[in-house]
PDB file of C-alpha atoms and ligand atoms in Angstrom:
ATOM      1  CA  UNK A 226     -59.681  15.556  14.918  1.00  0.00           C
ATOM      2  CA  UNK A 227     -59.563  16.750  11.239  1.00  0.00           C
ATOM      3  CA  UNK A 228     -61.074  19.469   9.978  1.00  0.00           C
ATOM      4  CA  UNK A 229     -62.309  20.226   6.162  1.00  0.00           C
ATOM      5  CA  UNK A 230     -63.145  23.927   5.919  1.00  0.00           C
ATOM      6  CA  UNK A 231     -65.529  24.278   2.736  1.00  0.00           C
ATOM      7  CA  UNK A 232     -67.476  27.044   0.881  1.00  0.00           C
ATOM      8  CA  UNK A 233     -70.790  26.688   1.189  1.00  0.00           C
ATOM      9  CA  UNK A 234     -71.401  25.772  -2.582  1.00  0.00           C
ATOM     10  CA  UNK A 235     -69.488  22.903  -2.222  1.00  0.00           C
ATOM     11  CA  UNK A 236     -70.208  21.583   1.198  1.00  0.00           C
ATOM     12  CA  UNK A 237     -73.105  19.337   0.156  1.00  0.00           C
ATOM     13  CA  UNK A 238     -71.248  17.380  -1.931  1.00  0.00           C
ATOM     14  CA  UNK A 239     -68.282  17.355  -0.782  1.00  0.00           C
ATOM     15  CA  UNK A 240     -69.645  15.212   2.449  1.00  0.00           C
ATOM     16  CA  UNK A 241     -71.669  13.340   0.146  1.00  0.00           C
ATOM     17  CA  UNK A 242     -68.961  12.254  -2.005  1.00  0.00           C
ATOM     18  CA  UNK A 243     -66.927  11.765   1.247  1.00  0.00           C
ATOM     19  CA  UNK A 244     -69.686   9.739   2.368  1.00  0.00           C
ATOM     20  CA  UNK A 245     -69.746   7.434  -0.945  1.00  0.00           C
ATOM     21  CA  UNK A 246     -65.651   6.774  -0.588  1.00  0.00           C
ATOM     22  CA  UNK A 247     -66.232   5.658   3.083  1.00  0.00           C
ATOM     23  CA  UNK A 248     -68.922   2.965   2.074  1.00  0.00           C
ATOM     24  CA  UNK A 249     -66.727   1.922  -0.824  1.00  0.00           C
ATOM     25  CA  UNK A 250     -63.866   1.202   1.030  1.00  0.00           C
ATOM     26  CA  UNK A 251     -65.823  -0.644   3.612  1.00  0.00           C
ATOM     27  CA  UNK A 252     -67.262  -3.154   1.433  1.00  0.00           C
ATOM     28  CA  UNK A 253     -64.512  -3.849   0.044  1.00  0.00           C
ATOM     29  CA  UNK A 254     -63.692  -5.093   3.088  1.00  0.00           C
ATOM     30  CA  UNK A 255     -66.851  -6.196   4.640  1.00  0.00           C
ATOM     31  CA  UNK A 256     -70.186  -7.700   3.486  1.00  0.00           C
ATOM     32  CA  UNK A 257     -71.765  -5.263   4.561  1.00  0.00           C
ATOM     33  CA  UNK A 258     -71.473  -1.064   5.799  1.00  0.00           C
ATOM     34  CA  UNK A 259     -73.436   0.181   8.746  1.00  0.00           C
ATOM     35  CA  UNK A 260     -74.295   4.021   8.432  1.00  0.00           C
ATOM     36  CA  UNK A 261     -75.667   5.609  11.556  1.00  0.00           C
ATOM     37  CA  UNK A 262     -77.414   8.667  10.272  1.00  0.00           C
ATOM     38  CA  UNK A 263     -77.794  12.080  11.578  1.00  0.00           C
ATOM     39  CA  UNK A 264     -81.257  14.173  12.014  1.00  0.00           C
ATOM     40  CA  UNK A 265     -81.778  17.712  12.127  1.00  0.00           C
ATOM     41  CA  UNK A 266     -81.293  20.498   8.685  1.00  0.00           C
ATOM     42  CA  UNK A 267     -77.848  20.186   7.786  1.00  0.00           C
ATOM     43  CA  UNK A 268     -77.462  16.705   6.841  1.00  0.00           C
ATOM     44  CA  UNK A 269     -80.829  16.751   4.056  1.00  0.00           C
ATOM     45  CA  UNK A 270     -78.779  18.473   1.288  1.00  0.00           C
ATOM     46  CA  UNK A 271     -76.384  15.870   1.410  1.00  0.00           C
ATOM     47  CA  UNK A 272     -78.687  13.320   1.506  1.00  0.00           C
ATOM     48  CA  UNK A 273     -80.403  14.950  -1.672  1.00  0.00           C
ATOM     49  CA  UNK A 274     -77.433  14.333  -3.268  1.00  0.00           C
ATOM     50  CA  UNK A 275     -77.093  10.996  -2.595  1.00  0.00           C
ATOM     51  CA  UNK A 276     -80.223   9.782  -3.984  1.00  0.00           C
ATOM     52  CA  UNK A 277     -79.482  10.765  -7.465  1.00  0.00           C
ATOM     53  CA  UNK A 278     -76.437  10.441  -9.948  1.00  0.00           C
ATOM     54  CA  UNK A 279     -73.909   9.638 -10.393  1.00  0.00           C
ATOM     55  CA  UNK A 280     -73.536   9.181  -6.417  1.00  0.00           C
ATOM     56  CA  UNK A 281     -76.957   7.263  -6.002  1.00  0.00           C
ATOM     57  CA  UNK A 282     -75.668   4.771  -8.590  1.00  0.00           C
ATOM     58  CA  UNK A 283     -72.008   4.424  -6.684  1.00  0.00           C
ATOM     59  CA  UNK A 284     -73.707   3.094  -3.749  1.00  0.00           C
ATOM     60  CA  UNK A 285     -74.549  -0.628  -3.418  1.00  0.00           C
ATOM     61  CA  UNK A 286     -77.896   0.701  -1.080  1.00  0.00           C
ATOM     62  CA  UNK A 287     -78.210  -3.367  -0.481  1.00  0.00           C
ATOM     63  CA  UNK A 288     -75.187  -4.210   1.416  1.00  0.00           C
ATOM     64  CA  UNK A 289     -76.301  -0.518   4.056  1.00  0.00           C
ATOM     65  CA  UNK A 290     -77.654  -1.102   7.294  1.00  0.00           C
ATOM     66  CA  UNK A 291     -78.983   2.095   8.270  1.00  0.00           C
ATOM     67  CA  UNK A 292     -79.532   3.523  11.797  1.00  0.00           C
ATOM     68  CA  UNK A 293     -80.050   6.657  13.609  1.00  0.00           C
ATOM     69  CA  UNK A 294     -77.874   8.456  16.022  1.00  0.00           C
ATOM     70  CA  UNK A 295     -81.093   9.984  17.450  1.00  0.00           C
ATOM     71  CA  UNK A 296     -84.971  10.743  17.097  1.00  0.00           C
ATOM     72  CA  UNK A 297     -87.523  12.798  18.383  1.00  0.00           C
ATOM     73  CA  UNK A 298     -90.386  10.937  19.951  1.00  0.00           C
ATOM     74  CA  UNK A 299     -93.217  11.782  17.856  1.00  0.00           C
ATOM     75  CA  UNK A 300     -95.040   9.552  14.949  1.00  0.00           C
ATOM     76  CA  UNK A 301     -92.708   8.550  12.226  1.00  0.00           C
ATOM     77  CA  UNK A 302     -95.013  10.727   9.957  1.00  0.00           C
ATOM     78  CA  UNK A 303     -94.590  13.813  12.036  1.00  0.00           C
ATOM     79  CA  UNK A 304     -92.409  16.209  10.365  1.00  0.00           C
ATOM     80  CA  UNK A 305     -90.366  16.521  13.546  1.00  0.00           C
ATOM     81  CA  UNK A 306     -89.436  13.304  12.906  1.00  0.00           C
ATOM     82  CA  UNK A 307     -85.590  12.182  11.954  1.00  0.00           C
ATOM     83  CA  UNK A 308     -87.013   9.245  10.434  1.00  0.00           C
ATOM     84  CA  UNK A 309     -89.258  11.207   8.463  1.00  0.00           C
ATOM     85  CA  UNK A 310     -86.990  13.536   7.153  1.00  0.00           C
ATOM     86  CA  UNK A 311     -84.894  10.411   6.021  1.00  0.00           C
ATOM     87  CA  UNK A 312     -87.369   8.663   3.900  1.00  0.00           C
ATOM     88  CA  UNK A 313     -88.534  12.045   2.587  1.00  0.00           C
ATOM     89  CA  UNK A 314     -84.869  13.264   1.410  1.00  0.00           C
ATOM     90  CA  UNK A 315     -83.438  10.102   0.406  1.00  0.00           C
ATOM     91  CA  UNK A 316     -84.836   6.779   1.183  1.00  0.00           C
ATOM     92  CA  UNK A 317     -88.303   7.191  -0.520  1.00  0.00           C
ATOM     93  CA  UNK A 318     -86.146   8.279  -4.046  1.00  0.00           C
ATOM     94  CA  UNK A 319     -84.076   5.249  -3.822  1.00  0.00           C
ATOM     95  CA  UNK A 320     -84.538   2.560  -6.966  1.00  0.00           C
ATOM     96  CA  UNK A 321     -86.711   0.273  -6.045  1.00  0.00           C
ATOM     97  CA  UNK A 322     -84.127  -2.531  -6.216  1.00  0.00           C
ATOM     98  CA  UNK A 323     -81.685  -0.408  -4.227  1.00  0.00           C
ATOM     99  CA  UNK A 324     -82.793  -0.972  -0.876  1.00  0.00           C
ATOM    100  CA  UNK A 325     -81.008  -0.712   2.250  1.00  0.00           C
ATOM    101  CA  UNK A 326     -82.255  -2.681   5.605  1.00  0.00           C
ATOM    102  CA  UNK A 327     -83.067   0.139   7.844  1.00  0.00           C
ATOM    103  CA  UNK A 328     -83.365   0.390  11.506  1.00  0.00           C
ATOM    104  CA  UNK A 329     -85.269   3.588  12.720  1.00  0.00           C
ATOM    105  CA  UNK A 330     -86.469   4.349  16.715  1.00  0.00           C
ATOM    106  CA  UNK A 331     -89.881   3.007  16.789  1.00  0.00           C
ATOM    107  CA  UNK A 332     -91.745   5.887  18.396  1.00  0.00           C
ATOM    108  CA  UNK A 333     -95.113   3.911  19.089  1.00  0.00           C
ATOM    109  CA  UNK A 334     -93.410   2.459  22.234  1.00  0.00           C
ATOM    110  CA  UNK A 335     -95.890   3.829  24.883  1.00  0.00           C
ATOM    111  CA  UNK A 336     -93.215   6.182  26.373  1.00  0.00           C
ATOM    112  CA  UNK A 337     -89.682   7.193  25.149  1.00  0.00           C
ATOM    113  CA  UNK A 338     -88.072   5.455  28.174  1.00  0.00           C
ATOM    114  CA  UNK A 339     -89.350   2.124  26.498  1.00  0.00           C
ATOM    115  CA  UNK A 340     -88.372   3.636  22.808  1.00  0.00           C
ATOM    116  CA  UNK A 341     -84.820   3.742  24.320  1.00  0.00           C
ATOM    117  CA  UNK A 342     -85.072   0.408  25.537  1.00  0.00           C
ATOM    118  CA  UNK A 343     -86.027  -1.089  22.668  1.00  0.00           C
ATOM    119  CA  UNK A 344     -83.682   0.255  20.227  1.00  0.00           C
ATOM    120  CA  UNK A 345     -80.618  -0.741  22.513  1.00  0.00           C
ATOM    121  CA  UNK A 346     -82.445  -4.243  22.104  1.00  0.00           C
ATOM    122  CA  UNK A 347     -81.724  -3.182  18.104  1.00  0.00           C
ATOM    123  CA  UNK A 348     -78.594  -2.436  18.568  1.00  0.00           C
ATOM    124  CA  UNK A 349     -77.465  -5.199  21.187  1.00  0.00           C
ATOM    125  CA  UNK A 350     -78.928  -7.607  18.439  1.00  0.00           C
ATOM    126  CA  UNK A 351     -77.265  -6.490  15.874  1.00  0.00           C
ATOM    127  CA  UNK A 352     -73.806  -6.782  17.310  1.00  0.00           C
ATOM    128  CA  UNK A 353     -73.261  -3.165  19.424  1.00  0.00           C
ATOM    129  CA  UNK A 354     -73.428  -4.016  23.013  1.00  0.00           C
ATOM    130  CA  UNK A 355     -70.796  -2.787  25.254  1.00  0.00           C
ATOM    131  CA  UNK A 356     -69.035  -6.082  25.249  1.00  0.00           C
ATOM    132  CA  UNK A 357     -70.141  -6.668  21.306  1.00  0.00           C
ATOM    133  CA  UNK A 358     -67.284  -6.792  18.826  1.00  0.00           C
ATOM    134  CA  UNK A 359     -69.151  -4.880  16.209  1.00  0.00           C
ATOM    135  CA  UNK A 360     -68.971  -0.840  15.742  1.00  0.00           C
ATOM    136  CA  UNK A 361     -70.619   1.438  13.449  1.00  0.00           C
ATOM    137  CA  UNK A 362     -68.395   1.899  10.196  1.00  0.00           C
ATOM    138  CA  UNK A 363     -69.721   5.483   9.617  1.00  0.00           C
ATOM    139  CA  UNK A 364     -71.669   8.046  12.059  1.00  0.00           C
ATOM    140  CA  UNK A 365     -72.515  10.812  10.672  1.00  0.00           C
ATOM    141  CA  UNK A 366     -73.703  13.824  13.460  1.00  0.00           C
ATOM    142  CA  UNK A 367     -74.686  17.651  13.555  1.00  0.00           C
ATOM    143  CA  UNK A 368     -73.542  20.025  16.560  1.00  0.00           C
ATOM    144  CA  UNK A 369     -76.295  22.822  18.487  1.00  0.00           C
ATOM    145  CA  UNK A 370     -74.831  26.220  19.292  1.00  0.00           C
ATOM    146  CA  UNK A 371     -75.252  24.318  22.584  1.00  0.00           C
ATOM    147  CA  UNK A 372     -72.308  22.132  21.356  1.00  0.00           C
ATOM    148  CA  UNK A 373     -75.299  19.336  21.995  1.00  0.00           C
ATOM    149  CA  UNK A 374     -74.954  16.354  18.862  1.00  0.00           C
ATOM    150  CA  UNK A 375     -77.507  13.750  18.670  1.00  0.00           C
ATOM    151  CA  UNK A 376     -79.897  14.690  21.159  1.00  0.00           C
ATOM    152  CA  UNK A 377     -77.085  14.562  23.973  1.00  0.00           C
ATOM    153  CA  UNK A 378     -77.445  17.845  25.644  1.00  0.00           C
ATOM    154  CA  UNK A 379     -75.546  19.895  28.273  1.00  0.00           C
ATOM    155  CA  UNK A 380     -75.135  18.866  31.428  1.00  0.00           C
ATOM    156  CA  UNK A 381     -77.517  15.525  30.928  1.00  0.00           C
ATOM    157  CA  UNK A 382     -74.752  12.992  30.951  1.00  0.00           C
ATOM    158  CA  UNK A 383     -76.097  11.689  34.105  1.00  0.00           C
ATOM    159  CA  UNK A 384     -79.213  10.327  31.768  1.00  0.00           C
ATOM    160  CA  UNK A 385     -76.342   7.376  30.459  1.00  0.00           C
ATOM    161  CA  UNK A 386     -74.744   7.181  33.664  1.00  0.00           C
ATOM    162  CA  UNK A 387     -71.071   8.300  31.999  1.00  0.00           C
ATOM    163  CA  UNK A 388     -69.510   6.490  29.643  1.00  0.00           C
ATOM    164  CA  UNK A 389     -69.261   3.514  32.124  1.00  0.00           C
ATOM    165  CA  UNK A 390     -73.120   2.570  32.557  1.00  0.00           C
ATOM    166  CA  UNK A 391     -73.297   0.289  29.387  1.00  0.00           C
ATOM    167  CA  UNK A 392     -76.543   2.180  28.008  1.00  0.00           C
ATOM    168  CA  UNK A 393     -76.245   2.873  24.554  1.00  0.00           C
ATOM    169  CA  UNK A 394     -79.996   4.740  24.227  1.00  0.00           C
ATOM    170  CA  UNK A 395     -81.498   6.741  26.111  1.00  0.00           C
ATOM    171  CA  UNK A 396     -84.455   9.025  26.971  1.00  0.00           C
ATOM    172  CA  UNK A 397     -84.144  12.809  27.900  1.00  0.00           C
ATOM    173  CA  UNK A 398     -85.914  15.920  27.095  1.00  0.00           C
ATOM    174  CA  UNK A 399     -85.267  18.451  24.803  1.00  0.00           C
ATOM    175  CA  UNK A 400     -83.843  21.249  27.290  1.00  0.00           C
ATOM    176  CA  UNK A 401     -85.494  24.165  25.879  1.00  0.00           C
ATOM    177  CA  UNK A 402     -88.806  22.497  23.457  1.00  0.00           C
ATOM    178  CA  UNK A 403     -89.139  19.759  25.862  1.00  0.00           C
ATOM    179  CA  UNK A 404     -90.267  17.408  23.493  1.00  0.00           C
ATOM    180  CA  UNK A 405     -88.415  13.945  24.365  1.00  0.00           C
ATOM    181  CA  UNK A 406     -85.545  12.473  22.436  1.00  0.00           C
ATOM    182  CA  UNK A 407     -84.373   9.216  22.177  1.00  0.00           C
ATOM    183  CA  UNK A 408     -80.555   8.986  21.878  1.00  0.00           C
ATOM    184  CA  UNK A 409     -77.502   6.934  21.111  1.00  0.00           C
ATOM    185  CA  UNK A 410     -75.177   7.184  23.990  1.00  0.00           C
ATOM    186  CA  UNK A 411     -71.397   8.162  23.539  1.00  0.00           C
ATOM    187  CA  UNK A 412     -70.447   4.860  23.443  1.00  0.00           C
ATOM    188  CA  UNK A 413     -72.324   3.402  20.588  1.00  0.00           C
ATOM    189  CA  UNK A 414     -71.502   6.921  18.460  1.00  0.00           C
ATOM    190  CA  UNK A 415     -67.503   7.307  18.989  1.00  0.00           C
ATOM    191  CA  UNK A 416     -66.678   4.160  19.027  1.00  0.00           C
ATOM    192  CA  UNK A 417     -67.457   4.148  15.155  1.00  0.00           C
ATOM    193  CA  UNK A 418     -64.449   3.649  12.878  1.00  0.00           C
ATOM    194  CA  UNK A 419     -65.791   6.948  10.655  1.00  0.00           C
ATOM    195  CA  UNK A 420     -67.239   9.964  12.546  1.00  0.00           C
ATOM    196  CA  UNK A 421     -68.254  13.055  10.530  1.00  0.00           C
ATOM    197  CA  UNK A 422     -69.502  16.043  11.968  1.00  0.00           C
ATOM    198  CA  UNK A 423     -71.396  18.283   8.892  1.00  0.00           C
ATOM    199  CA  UNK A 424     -71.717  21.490  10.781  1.00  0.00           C
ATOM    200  CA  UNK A 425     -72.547  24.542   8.175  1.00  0.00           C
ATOM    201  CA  UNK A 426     -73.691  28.555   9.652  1.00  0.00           C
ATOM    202  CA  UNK A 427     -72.193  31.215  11.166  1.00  0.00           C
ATOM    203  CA  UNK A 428     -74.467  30.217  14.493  1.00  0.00           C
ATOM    204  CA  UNK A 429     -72.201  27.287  14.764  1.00  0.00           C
ATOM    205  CA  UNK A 430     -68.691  29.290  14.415  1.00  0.00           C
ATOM    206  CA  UNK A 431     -68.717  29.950  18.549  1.00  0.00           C
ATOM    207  CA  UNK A 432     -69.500  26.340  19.265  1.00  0.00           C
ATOM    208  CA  UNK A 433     -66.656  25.019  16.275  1.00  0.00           C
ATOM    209  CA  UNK A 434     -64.234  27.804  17.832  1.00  0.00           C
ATOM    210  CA  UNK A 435     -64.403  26.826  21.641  1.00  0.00           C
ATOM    211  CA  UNK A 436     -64.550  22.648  20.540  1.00  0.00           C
ATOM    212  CA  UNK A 437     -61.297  23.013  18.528  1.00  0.00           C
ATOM    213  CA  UNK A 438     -59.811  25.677  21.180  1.00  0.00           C
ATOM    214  CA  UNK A 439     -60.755  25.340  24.806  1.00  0.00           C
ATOM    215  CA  UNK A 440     -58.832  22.184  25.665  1.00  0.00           C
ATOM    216  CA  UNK A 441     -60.433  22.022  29.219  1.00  0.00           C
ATOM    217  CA  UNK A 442     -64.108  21.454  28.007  1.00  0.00           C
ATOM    218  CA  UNK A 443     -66.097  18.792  29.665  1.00  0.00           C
ATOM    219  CA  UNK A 444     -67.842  16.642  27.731  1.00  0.00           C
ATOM    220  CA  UNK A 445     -70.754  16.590  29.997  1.00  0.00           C
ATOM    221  CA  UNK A 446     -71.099  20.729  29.113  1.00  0.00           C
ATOM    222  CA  UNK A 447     -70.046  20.299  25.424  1.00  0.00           C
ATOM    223  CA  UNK A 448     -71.094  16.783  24.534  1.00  0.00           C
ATOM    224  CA  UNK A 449     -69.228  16.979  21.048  1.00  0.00           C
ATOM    225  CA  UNK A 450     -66.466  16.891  22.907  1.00  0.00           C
ATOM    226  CA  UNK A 451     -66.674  13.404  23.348  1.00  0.00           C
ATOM    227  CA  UNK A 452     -65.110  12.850  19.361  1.00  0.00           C
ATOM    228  CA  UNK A 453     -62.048  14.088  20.990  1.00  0.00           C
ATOM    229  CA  UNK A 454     -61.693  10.607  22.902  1.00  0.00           C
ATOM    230  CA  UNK A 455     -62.843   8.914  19.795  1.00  0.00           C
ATOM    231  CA  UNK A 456     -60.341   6.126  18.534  1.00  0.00           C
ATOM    232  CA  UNK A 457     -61.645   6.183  15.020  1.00  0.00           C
ATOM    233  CA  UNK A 458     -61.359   8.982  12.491  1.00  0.00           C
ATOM    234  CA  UNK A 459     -62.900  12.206  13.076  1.00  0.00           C
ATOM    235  CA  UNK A 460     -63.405  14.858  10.684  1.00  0.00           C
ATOM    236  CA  UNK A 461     -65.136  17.992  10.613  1.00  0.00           C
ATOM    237  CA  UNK A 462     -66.893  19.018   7.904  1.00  0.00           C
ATOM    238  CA  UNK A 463     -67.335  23.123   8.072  1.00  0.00           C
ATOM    239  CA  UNK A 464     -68.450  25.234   5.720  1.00  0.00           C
ATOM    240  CA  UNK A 465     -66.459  29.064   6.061  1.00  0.00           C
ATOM    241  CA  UNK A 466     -69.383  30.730   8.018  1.00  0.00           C
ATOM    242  CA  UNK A 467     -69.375  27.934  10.897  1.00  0.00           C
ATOM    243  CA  UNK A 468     -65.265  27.889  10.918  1.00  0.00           C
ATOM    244  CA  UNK A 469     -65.392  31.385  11.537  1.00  0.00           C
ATOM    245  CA  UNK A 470     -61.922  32.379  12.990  1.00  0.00           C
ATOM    246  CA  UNK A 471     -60.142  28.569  13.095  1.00  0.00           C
TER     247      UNK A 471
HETATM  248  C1  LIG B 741     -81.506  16.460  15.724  1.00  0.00           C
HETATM  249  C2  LIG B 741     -80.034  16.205  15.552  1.00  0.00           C
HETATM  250  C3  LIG B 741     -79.261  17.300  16.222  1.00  0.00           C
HETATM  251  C4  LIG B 741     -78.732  18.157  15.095  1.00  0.00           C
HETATM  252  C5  LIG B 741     -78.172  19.455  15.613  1.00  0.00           C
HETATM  253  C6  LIG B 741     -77.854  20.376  14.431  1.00  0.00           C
HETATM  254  O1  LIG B 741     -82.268  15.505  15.906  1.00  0.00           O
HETATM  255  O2  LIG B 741     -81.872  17.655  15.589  1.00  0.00           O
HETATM  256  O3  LIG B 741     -79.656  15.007  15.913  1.00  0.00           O
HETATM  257  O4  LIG B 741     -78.178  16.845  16.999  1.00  0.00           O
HETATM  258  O5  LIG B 741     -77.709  17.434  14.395  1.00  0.00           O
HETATM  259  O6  LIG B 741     -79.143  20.055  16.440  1.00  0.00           O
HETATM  260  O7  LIG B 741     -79.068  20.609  13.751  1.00  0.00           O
HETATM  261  P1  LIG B 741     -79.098  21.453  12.384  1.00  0.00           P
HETATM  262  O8  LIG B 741     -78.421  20.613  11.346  1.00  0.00           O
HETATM  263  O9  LIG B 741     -80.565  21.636  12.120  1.00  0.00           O
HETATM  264  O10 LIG B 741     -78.365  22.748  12.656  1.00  0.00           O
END
């Protein structure tokens, strides 16, 4: 796993310009780039960035297919919502001939169980089953002081049945809110060719510290730690205060 320790002025765009290079050099070799987007605080100044030049016009937003790695199960209006914060940061600024096709969790599903299910029918069509030959080009993924990303939290890996079950969404609670999340398993996330962690805040520097230190972490306490089994690149974007001592 790499690791890109930045000040804090120029974390934001240093991602988002990362960000931009990684879609470029997919299409030129694909048709088109799938981007499977990350929710919580971190990732919105980046994605404020993206929507306006020069970056917004070094994107072609057509060829995207959009996704998230996980959502809270509230409306898509809420302002809980992943979704939400999406179209509000980014997706609503876009040209209006600069569209990408976008894939969120529906959350009207009459429980998040069958919001799980039907978003691994999303993903299953679109190529990512287990046995599918397609894989995300780009993930993109925050980190708790839990060491939770997406909304896989400690000790629930028995939600996805391990690595083995061939569930790529599921359905658990948040462990301290309780308000349910709808995830993307670890299969569907590090098996991407591109992962990116954007982890920024001193709150984060225990977390970074003990993922880049403590070789005997279990993924099923720390699930970050299952980018360090990832096959495809991994780097970490940190700004100073959440590298702390590395
Ligand atoms: C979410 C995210 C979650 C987030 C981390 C970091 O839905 O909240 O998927 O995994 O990335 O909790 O959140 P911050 O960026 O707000 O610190």
């Amino acid at each position: 796993m790499k690791k890109e320790v930045l000040r804090q002025s120029e974390f934001a765009g240093t991602v988002a310009d990362e960000i931009v290079s990684a879609i470029g050099e997919v299409l030129t070799e694909r048709e088109r780039c799938s981007l499977c987007l990350s929710g919580g605080t971190t990732p919105g100044a980046v994605y404020r960035l993206l929507r306006i030049p020069p970056r917004v016009d070094d994107i072609e937003w057509g060829r995207l297919d959009l996704f998230w790695g996980d959502e809270r199960f509230v409306p898509a209006d809420d302002n809980r919502s992943n979704q939400h914060m999406v179209r509000d940061t980014l997706l609503h600024h876009l040209p209006p001939g600069q569209q990408p096709a976008v894939y969120p969790v529906c959350t009207e599903e009459a429980s998040a169980e069958e919001a799980a299910r039907a978003y691994e029918t999303v993903l299953s069509d679109y190529g990512l089953s287990p046995e599918g030959e397609k894989v995300f080009d780009i993930v993109l993924l925050g980190i708790g002081e839990d060491g939770h990303t997406a909304s896989l939290f400690p000790g629930q890996s028995r939600c996805f049945g391990g690595s083995s079950s061939g569930r790529l969404v599921i359905a658990a609670p948040h462990p301290t809110d309780g308000t349910d999340r709808i995830s993307l398993t670890p299969a569907p996330l590090f098996s991407a060719r591109r992962i990116y962690f954007l982890v920024s805040g001193e709150k984060k520097a225990e977390m970074v510290s003990r993922i880049f230190n403590e070789r005997e972490l279990s993924p099923d306490e720390v699930p970050a730690v299952h980018a360090r089994e990832a096959s495809g690149e991994v780097v970490w974007f940190l700004d100073r205060a959440a590298a702390g001592t590395l």
